[in-house]
CSV table of C-alpha atoms in Angstrom, one decimal:
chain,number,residue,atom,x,y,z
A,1,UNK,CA,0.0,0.0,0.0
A,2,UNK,CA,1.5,3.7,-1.2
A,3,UNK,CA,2.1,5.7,2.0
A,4,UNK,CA,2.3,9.1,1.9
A,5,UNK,CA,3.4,12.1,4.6
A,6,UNK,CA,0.1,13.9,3.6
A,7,UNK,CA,-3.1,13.1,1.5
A,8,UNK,CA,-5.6,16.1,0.4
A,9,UNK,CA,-8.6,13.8,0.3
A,10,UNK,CA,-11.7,14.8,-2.1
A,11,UNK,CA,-11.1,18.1,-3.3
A,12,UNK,CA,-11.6,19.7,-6.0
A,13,UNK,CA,-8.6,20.6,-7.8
A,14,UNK,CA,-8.1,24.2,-9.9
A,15,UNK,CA,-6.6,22.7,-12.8
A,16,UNK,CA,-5.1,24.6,-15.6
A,17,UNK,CA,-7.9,23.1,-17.8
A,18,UNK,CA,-10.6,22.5,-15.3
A,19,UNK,CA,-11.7,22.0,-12.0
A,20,UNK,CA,-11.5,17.7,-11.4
A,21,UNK,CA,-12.5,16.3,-8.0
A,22,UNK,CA,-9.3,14.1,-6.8
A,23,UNK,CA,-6.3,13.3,-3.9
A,24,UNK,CA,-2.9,14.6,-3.8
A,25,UNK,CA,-0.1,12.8,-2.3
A,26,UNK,CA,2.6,14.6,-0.6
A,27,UNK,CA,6.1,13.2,0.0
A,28,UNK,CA,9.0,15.1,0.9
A,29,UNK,CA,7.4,18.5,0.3
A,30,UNK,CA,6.8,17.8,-3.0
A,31,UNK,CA,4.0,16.7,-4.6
A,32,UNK,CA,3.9,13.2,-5.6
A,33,UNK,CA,0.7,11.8,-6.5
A,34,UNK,CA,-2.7,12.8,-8.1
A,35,UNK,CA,-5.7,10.7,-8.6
A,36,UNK,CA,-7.7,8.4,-6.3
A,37,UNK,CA,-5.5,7.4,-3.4
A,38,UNK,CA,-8.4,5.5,-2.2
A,39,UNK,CA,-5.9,2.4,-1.2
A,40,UNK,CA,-2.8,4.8,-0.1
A,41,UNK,CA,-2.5,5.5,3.3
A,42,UNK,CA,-0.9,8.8,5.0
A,43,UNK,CA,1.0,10.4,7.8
A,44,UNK,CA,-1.4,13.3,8.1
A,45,UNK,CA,-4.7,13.8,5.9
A,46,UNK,CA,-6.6,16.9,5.3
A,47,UNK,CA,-10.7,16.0,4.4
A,48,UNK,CA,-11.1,18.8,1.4
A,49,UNK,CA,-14.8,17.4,0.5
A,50,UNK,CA,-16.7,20.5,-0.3
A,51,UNK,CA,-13.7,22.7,-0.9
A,52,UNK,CA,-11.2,23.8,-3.8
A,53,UNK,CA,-7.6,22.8,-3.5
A,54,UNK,CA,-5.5,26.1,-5.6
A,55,UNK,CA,-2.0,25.3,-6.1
A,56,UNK,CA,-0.7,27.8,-3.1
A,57,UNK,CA,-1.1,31.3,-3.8
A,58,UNK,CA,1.3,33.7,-4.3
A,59,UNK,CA,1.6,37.6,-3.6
A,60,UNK,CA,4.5,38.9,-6.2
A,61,UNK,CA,4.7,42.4,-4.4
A,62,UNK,CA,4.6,43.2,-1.1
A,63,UNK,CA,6.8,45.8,1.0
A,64,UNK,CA,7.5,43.9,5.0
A,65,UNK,CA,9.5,46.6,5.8
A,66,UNK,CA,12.2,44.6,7.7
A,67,UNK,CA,15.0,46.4,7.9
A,68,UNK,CA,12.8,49.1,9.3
A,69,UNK,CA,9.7,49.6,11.6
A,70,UNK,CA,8.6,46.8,13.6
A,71,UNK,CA,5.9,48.5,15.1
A,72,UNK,CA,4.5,49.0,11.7
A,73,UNK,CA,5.6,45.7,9.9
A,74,UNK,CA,8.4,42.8,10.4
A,75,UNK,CA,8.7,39.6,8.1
A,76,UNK,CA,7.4,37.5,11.0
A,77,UNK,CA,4.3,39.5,11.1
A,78,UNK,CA,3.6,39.8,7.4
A,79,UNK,CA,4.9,36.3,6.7
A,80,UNK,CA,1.8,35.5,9.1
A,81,UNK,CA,-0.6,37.5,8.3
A,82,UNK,CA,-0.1,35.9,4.6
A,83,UNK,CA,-0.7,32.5,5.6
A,84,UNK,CA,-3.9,33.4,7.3
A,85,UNK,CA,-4.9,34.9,4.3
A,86,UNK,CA,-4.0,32.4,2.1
A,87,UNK,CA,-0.7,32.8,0.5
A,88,UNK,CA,1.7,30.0,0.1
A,89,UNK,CA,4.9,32.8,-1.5
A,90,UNK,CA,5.2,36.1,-1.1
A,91,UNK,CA,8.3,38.5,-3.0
A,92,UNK,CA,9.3,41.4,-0.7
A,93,UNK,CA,10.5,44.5,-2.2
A,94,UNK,CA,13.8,46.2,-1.5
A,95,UNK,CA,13.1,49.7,-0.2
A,96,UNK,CA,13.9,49.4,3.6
A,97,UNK,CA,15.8,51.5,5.7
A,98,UNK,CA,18.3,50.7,4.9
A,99,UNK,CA,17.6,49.4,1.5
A,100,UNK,CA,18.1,45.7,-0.2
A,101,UNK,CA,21.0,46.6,-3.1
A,102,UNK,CA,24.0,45.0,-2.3
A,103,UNK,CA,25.2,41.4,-1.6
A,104,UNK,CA,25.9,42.1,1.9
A,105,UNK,CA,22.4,43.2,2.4
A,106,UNK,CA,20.9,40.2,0.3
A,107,UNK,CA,22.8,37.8,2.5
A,108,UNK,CA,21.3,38.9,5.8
A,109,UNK,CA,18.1,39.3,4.6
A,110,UNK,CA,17.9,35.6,2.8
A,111,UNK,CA,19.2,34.2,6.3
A,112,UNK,CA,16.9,36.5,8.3
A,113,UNK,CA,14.2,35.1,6.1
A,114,UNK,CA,15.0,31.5,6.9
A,115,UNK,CA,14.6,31.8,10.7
A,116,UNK,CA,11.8,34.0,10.9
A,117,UNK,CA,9.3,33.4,7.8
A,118,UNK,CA,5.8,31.4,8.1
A,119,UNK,CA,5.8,31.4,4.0
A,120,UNK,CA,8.0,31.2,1.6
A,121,UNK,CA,10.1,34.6,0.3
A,122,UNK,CA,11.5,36.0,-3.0
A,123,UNK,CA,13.5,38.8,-2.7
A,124,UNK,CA,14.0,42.0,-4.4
A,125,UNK,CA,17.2,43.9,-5.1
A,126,UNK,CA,16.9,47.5,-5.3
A,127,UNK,CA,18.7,49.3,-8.2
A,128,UNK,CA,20.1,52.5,-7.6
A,129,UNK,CA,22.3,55.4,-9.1
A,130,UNK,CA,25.0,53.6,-7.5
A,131,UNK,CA,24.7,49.9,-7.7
A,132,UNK,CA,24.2,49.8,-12.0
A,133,UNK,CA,27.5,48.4,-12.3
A,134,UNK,CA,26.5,45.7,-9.6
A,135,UNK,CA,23.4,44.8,-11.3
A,136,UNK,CA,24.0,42.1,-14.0
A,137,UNK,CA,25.6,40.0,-10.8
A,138,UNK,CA,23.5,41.0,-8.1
A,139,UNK,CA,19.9,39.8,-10.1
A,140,UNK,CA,21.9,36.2,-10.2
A,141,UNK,CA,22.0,35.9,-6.9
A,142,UNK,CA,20.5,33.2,-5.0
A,143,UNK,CA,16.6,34.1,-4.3
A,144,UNK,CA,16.7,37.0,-6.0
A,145,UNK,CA,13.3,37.0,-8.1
A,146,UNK,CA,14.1,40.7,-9.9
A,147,UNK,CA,15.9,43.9,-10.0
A,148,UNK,CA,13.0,46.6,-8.7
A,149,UNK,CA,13.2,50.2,-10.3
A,150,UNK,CA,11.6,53.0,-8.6
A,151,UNK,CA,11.3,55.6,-12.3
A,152,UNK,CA,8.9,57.9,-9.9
A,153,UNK,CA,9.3,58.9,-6.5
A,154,UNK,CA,7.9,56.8,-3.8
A,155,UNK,CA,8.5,55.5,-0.3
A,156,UNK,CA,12.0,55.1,0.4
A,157,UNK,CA,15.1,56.6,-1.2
A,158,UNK,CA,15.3,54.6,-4.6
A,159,UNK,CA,15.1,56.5,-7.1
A,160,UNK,CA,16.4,56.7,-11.0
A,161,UNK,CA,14.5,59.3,-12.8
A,162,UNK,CA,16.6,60.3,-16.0
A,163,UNK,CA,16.5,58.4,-19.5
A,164,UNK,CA,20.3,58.0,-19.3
A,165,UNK,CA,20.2,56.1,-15.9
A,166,UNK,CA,18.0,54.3,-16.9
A,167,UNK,CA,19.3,52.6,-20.2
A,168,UNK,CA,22.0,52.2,-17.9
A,169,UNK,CA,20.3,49.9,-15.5
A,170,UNK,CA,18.6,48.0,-18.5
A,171,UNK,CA,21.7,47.3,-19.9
A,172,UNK,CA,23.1,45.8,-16.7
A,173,UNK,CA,21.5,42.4,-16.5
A,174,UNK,CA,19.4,40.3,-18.5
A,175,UNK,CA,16.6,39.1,-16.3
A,176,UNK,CA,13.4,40.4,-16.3
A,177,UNK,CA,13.0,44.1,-14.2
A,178,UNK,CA,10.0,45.7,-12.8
A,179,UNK,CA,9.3,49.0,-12.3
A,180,UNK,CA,7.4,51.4,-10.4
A,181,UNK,CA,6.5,53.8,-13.6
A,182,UNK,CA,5.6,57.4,-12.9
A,183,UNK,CA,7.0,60.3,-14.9
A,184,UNK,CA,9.2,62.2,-12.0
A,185,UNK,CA,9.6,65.0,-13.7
A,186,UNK,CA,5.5,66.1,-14.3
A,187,UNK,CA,5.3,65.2,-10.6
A,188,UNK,CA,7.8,67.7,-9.2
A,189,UNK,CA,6.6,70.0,-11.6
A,190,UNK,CA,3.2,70.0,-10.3
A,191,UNK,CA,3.8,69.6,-7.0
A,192,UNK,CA,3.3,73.6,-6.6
A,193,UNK,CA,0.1,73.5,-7.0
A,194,UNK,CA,-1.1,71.7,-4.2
A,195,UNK,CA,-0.8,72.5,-0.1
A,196,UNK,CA,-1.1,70.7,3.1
A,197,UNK,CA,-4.6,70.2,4.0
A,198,UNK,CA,-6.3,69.8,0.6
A,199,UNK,CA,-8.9,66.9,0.3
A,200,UNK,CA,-7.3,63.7,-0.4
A,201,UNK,CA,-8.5,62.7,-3.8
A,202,UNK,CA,-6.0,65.2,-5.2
A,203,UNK,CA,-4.5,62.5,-5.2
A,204,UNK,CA,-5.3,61.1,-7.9
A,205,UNK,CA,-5.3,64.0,-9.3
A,206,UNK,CA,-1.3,65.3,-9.1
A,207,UNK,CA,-0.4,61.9,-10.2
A,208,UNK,CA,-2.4,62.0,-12.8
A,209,UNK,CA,-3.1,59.5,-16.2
A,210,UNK,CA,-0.3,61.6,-18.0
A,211,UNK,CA,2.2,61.1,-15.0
A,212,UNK,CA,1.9,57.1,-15.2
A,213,UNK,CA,1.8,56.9,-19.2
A,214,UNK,CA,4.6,59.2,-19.5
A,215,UNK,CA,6.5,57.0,-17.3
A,216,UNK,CA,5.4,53.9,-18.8
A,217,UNK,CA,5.8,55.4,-22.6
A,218,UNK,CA,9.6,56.5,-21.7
A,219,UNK,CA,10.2,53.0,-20.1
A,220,UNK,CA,9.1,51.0,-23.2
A,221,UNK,CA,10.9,53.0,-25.9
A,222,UNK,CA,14.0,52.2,-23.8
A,223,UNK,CA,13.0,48.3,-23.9
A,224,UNK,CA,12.7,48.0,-27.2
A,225,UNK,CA,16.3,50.3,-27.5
A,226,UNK,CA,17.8,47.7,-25.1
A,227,UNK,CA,16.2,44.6,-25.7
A,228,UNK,CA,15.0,44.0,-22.2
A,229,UNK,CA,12.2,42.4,-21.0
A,230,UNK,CA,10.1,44.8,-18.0
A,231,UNK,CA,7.6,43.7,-16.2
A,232,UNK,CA,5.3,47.0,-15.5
A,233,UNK,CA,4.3,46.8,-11.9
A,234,UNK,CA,0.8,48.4,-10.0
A,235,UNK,CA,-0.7,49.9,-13.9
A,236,UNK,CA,-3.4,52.0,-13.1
A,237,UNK,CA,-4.9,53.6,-16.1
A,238,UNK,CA,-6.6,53.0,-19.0
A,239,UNK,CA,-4.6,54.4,-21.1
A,240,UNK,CA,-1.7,52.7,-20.1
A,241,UNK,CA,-2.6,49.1,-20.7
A,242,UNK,CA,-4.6,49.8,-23.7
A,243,UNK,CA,-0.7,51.3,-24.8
A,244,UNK,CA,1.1,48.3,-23.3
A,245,UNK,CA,-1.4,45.7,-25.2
A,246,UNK,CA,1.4,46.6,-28.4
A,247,UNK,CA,4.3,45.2,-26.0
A,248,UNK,CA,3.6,41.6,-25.0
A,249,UNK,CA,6.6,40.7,-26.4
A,250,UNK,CA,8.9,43.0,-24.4
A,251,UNK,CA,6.5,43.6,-21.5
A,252,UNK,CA,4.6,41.7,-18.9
A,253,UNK,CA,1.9,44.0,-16.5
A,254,UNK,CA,0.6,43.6,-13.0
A,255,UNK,CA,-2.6,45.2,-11.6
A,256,UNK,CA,-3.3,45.3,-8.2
A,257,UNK,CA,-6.5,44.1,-6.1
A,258,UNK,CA,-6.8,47.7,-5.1
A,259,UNK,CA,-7.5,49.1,-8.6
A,260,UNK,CA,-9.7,46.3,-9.4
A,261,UNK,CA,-11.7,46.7,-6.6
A,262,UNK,CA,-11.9,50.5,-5.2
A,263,UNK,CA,-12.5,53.9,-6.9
A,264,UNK,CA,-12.3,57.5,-6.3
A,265,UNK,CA,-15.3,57.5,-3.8
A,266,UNK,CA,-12.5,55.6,-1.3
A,267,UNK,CA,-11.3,59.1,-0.9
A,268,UNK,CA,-14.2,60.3,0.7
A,269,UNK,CA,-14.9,57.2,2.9
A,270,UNK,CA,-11.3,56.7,4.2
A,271,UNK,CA,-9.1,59.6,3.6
A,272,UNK,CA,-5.9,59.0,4.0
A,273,UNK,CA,-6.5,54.9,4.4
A,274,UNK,CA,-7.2,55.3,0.6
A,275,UNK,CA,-3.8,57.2,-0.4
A,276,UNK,CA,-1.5,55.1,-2.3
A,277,UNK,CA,1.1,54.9,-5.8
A,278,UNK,CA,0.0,55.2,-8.0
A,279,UNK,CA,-3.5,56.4,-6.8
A,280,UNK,CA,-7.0,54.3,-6.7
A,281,UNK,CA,-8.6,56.4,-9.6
A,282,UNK,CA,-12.2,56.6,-11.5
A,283,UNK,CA,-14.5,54.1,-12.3
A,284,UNK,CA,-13.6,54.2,-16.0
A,285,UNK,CA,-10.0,52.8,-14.9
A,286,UNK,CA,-11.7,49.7,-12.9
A,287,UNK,CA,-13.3,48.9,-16.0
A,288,UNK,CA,-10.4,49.3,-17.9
A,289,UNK,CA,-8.1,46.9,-14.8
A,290,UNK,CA,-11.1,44.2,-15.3
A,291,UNK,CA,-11.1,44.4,-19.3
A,292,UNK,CA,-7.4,43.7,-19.1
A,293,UNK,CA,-7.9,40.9,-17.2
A,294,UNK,CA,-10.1,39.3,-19.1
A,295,UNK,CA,-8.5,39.7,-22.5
A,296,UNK,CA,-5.0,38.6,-21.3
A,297,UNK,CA,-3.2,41.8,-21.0
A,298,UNK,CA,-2.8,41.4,-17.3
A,299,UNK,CA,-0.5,38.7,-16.0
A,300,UNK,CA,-0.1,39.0,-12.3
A,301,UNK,CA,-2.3,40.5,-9.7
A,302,UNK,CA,-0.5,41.6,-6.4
A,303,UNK,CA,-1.5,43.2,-3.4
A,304,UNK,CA,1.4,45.8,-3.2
A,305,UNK,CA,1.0,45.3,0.7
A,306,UNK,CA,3.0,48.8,2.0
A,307,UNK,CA,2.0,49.2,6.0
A,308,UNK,CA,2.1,52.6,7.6
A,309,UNK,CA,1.4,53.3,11.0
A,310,UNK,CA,-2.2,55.4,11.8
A,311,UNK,CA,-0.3,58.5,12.5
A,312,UNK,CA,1.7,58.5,9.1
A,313,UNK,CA,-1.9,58.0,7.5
A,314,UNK,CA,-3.5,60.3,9.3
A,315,UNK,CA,-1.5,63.3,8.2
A,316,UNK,CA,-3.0,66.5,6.2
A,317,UNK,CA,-2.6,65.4,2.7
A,318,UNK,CA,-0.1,65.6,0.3
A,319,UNK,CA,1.9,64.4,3.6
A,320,UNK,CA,-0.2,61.0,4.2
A,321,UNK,CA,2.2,58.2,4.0
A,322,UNK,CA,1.4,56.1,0.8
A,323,UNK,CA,0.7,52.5,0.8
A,324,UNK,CA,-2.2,50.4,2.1
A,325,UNK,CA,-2.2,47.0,3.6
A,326,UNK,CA,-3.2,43.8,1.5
A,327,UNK,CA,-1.4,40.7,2.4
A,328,UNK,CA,-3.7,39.6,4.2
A,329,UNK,CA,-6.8,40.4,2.2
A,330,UNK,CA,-6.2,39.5,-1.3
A,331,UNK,CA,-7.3,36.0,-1.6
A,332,UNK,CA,-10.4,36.6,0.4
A,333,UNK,CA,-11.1,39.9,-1.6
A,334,UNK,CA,-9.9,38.3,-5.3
A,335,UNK,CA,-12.0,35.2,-4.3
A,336,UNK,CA,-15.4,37.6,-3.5
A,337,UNK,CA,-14.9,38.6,-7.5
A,338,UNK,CA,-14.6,34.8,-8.4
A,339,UNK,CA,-18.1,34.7,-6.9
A,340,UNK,CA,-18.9,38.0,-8.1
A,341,UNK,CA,-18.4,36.3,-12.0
A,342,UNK,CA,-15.4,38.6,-12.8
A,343,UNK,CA,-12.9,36.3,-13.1
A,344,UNK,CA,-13.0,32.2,-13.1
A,345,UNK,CA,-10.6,30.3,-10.4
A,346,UNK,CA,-8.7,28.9,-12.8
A,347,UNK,CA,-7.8,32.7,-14.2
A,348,UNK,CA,-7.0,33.3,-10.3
A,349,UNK,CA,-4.6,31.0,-10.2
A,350,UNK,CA,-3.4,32.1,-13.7
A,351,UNK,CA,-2.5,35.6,-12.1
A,352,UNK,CA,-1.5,34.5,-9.1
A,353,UNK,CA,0.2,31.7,-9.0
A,354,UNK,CA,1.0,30.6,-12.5
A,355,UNK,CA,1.9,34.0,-13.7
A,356,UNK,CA,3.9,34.7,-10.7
A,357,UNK,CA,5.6,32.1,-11.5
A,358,UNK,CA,6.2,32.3,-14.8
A,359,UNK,CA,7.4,35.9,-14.9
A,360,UNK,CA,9.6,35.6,-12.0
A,361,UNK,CA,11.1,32.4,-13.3
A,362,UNK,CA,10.0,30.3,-9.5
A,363,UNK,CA,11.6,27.1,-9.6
A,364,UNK,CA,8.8,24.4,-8.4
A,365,UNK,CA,5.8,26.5,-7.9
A,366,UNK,CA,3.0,27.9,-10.1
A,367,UNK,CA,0.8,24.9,-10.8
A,368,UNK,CA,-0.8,21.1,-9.4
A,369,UNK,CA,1.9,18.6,-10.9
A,370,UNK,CA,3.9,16.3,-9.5
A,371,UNK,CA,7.4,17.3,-8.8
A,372,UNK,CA,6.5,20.7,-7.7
A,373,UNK,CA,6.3,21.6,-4.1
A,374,UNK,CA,3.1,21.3,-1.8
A,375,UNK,CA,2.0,24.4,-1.7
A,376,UNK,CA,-1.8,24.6,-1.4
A,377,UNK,CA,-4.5,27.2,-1.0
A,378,UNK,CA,-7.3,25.7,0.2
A,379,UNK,CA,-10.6,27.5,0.0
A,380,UNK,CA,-14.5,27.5,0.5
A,381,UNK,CA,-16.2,29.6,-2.2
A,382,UNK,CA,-19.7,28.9,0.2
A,383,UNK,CA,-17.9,30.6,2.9
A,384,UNK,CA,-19.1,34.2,3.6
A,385,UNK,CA,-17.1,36.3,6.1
A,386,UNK,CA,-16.3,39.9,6.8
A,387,UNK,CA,-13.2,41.5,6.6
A,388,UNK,CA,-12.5,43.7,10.1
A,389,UNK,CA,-9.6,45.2,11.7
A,390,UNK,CA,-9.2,43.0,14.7
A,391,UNK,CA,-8.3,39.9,11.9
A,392,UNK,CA,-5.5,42.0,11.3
A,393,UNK,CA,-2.1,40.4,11.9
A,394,UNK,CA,0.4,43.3,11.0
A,395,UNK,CA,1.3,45.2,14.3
A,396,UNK,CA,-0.2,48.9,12.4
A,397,UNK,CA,-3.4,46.7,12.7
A,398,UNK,CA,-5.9,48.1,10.1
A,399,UNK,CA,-6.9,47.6,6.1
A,400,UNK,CA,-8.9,49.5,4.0
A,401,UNK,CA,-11.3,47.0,3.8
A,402,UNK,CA,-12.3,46.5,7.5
A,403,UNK,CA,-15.9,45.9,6.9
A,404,UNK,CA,-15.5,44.2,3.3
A,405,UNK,CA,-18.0,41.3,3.0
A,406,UNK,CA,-16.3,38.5,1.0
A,407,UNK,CA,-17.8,35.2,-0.5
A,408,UNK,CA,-15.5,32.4,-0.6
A,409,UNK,CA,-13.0,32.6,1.9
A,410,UNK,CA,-9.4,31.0,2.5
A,411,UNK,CA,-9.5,28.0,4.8
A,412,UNK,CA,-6.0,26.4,4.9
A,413,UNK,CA,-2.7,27.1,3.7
A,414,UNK,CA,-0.3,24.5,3.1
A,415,UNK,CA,3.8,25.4,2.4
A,416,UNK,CA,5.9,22.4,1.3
A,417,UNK,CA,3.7,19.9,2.7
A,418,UNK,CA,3.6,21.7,6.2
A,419,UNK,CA,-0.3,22.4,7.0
A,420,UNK,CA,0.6,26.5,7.8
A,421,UNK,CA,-3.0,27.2,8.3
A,422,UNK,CA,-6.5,25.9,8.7
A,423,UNK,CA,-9.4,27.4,9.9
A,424,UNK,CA,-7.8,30.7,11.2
A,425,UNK,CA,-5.4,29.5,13.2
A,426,UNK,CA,-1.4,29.4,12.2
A,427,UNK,CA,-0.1,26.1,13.1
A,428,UNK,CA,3.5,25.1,14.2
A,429,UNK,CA,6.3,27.9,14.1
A,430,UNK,CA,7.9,29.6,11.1
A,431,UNK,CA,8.9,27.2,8.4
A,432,UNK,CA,9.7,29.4,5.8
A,433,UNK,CA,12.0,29.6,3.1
A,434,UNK,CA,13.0,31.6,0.5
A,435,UNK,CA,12.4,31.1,-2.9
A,436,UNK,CA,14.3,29.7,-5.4
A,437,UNK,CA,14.4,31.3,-9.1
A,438,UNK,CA,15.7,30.4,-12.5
């Protein structure tokens, strides 16, 4: 009789063709099996009858701001607050204090990672005016899953701005890079005309449609100059992927659950708890995020999870800190579309975990199939729960989504054959690693 360390007994699996009801076999971390198991036998088994077994989910973008602010965020705390939301993988970006760009740095952070992570990690290396030279080496480093570009101001003190820098860093490597893509220069320029105090949906309008296709126009002419591939991260506008539809074959785009799933009325709901880069925008833009989606132009959905404490959001605006929370509230608010008929599960798992995977290069994860590792995301699409404030497991303790009703709802989390999560409750200690890439 087969004898396995772990059997998912009865689910149905979210296929890359379909949705089939059947057991996987874990050994070793891996999976090893799929089909009827009805005569194997297992260390552990998890009963998935009435639930649908997602190869585990990943989050391609978030900011755990470790070196940095524990009182705000740590990669203990965010690592957690993943799992109970879901996530098998998350990729943490590089602007900390200090920031990820050197080897020095990347080797504390990939052992930090190891003893203190309840998922697994990719890691960001940041580029900088003066690590180019370093580049080409330092996106080959072990765990590395991309060289991240800050092209418009943001938090943290990354920032290359000018055309020439720019080739520069593209020509430094050959890997896939993402970029934050704002036009600096139209948003120092109008900086002027806005003061402290001024109601929050300025926002949107300072970095305005122009300010991200700008960036993103300037970014792709410099592709196609170079040769290398960018992955555009956190596009926003409409104009913007209706212009990056022409460069599939030099660009890949992410859009994040925030502009699929808020608009400009967030402004007057939650002030500052709604300010974020680039900003939440107009309905027309949503529609736009959600055509993209369905016609393929998309490729990865992230969360762009960037804590701040209450004080830092709380601030007259244009000095609100910007970023919002959503590492722990992007399955359950992704899934609430899949019920919602936006999107299908199988296209969830398409943009992220599959495209993840594939953009990154992830050795081992993306999709069911034996040989990859047991990472599952187990969920209940007849589950209906509220999002609040309280479920909150970052330290700054709130999301803009604290009274979000969501149907279908995470219900386990599973990393490398390690049952991380079920039913709320983190299990065991942290068991996280980071992530391997091509």
């Amino acid at each position: 009789m087969p004898h396995y360390d772990l059997i998912l007994r009865g689910g149905q699996a979210v296929l890359p063709w379909g949705i089939e009801p059947l057991d996987i076999g874990v050994r070793d971390g891996r999976i090893a099996a799929m089909g009827s198991l009805r005569n194997a036998e297992a260390t552990q088994e998890v009963d998935c009858r009435h639930l649908h077994v997602l190869p585990g989910l990943i989050d391609a973008h978030v900011h755990l701001r470790e070196p940095g602010d524990a009182a705000v965020e740590t990669i203990a705390t965010g690592t957690k607050a993943a799992v109970l939301g879901g996530l098998a993988a998350v990729f943490d970006m590089p602007n900390t204090a200090p920031s990820i760009t050197d080897s020095a740095q990347l080797a504390w952070k990939r052992k930090y990672v190891a003893e203190v992570a309840y998922c697994d990690v990719g890691l960001y290396v940041g580029a900088s005016k003066k690590n180019i030279p370093d580049l080409a080496s330092l996106e080959l480093e072990e765990n590395v899953c991309a060289v991240k570009v800050f092209a418009g101001s943001s938090t943290g003190d990354l920032l290359i701005e000018d055309d020439a820098s720019l080739e520069a860093v593209m020509r430094s490597g050959r890997r896939r890079i993402c970029y934050h893509s704002e036009d600096e220069y139209r948003l120092q320029a109008r900086k002027p005309n806005y003061s402290s105090g001024m109601p929050h949906r300025n926002h949107m309008e300072w970095r305005d449609v122009e300010c991200a296709l700008l960036g993103t126009k300037r970014l792709m002419a410099i592709a196609r100059k170079t040769g290398r591939p960018a992955h555009i991260l956190h596009v926003s506008t409409a104009e913007e992927l209706a212009y990056l539809a022409d460069y599939k074959d030099i660009c890949s785009v992410e859009v994040l659950m925030n502009h699929l799933t808020q608009t400009d009325e967030a402004y007057d709901r939650l002030g500052g708890y709604a300010v974020m880069n680039p900003p939440i925008r107009d309905q027309r833009h949503l529609e736009a995020a959600w055509a993209a989606v369905r016609n393929g132009t998309v490729d990865v959905v992230g969360s762009d999870h960037a804590p701040h404490s209450r004080a830092a959001k709380e601030r007259p605006w244009p000095d609100t800190a910007a970023g919002l929370t959503g590492i722990q509230t992007i399955v359950p608010v992704m899934l609430d579309h899949v019920s919602a008929g936006r999107l299908s599960l199988m296209r969830l798992v398409d943009l992220m975990c599959a495209g993840p995977a594939r953009i990154y290069g992830a050795v081992n994860k993306g999709r069911l199939a034996v040989g990859y590792d047991a990472d599952f995301t187990l969920v209940d699409m007849a589950k209906s729960r509220e999002i609040t404030n309280d479920w909150i497991a970052s330290p700054c303790g709130w999301t803009p989504f604290d009274g979000y009703r969501c149907q279908g709802w995470p219900v386990g989390t599973i990393i490398r054959g390690h049952v991380a999560m079920r039913e709320d409750e983190v299990l065991g200690g942290p068991i996280g690693k980071p992530v391997n890439f091509r």
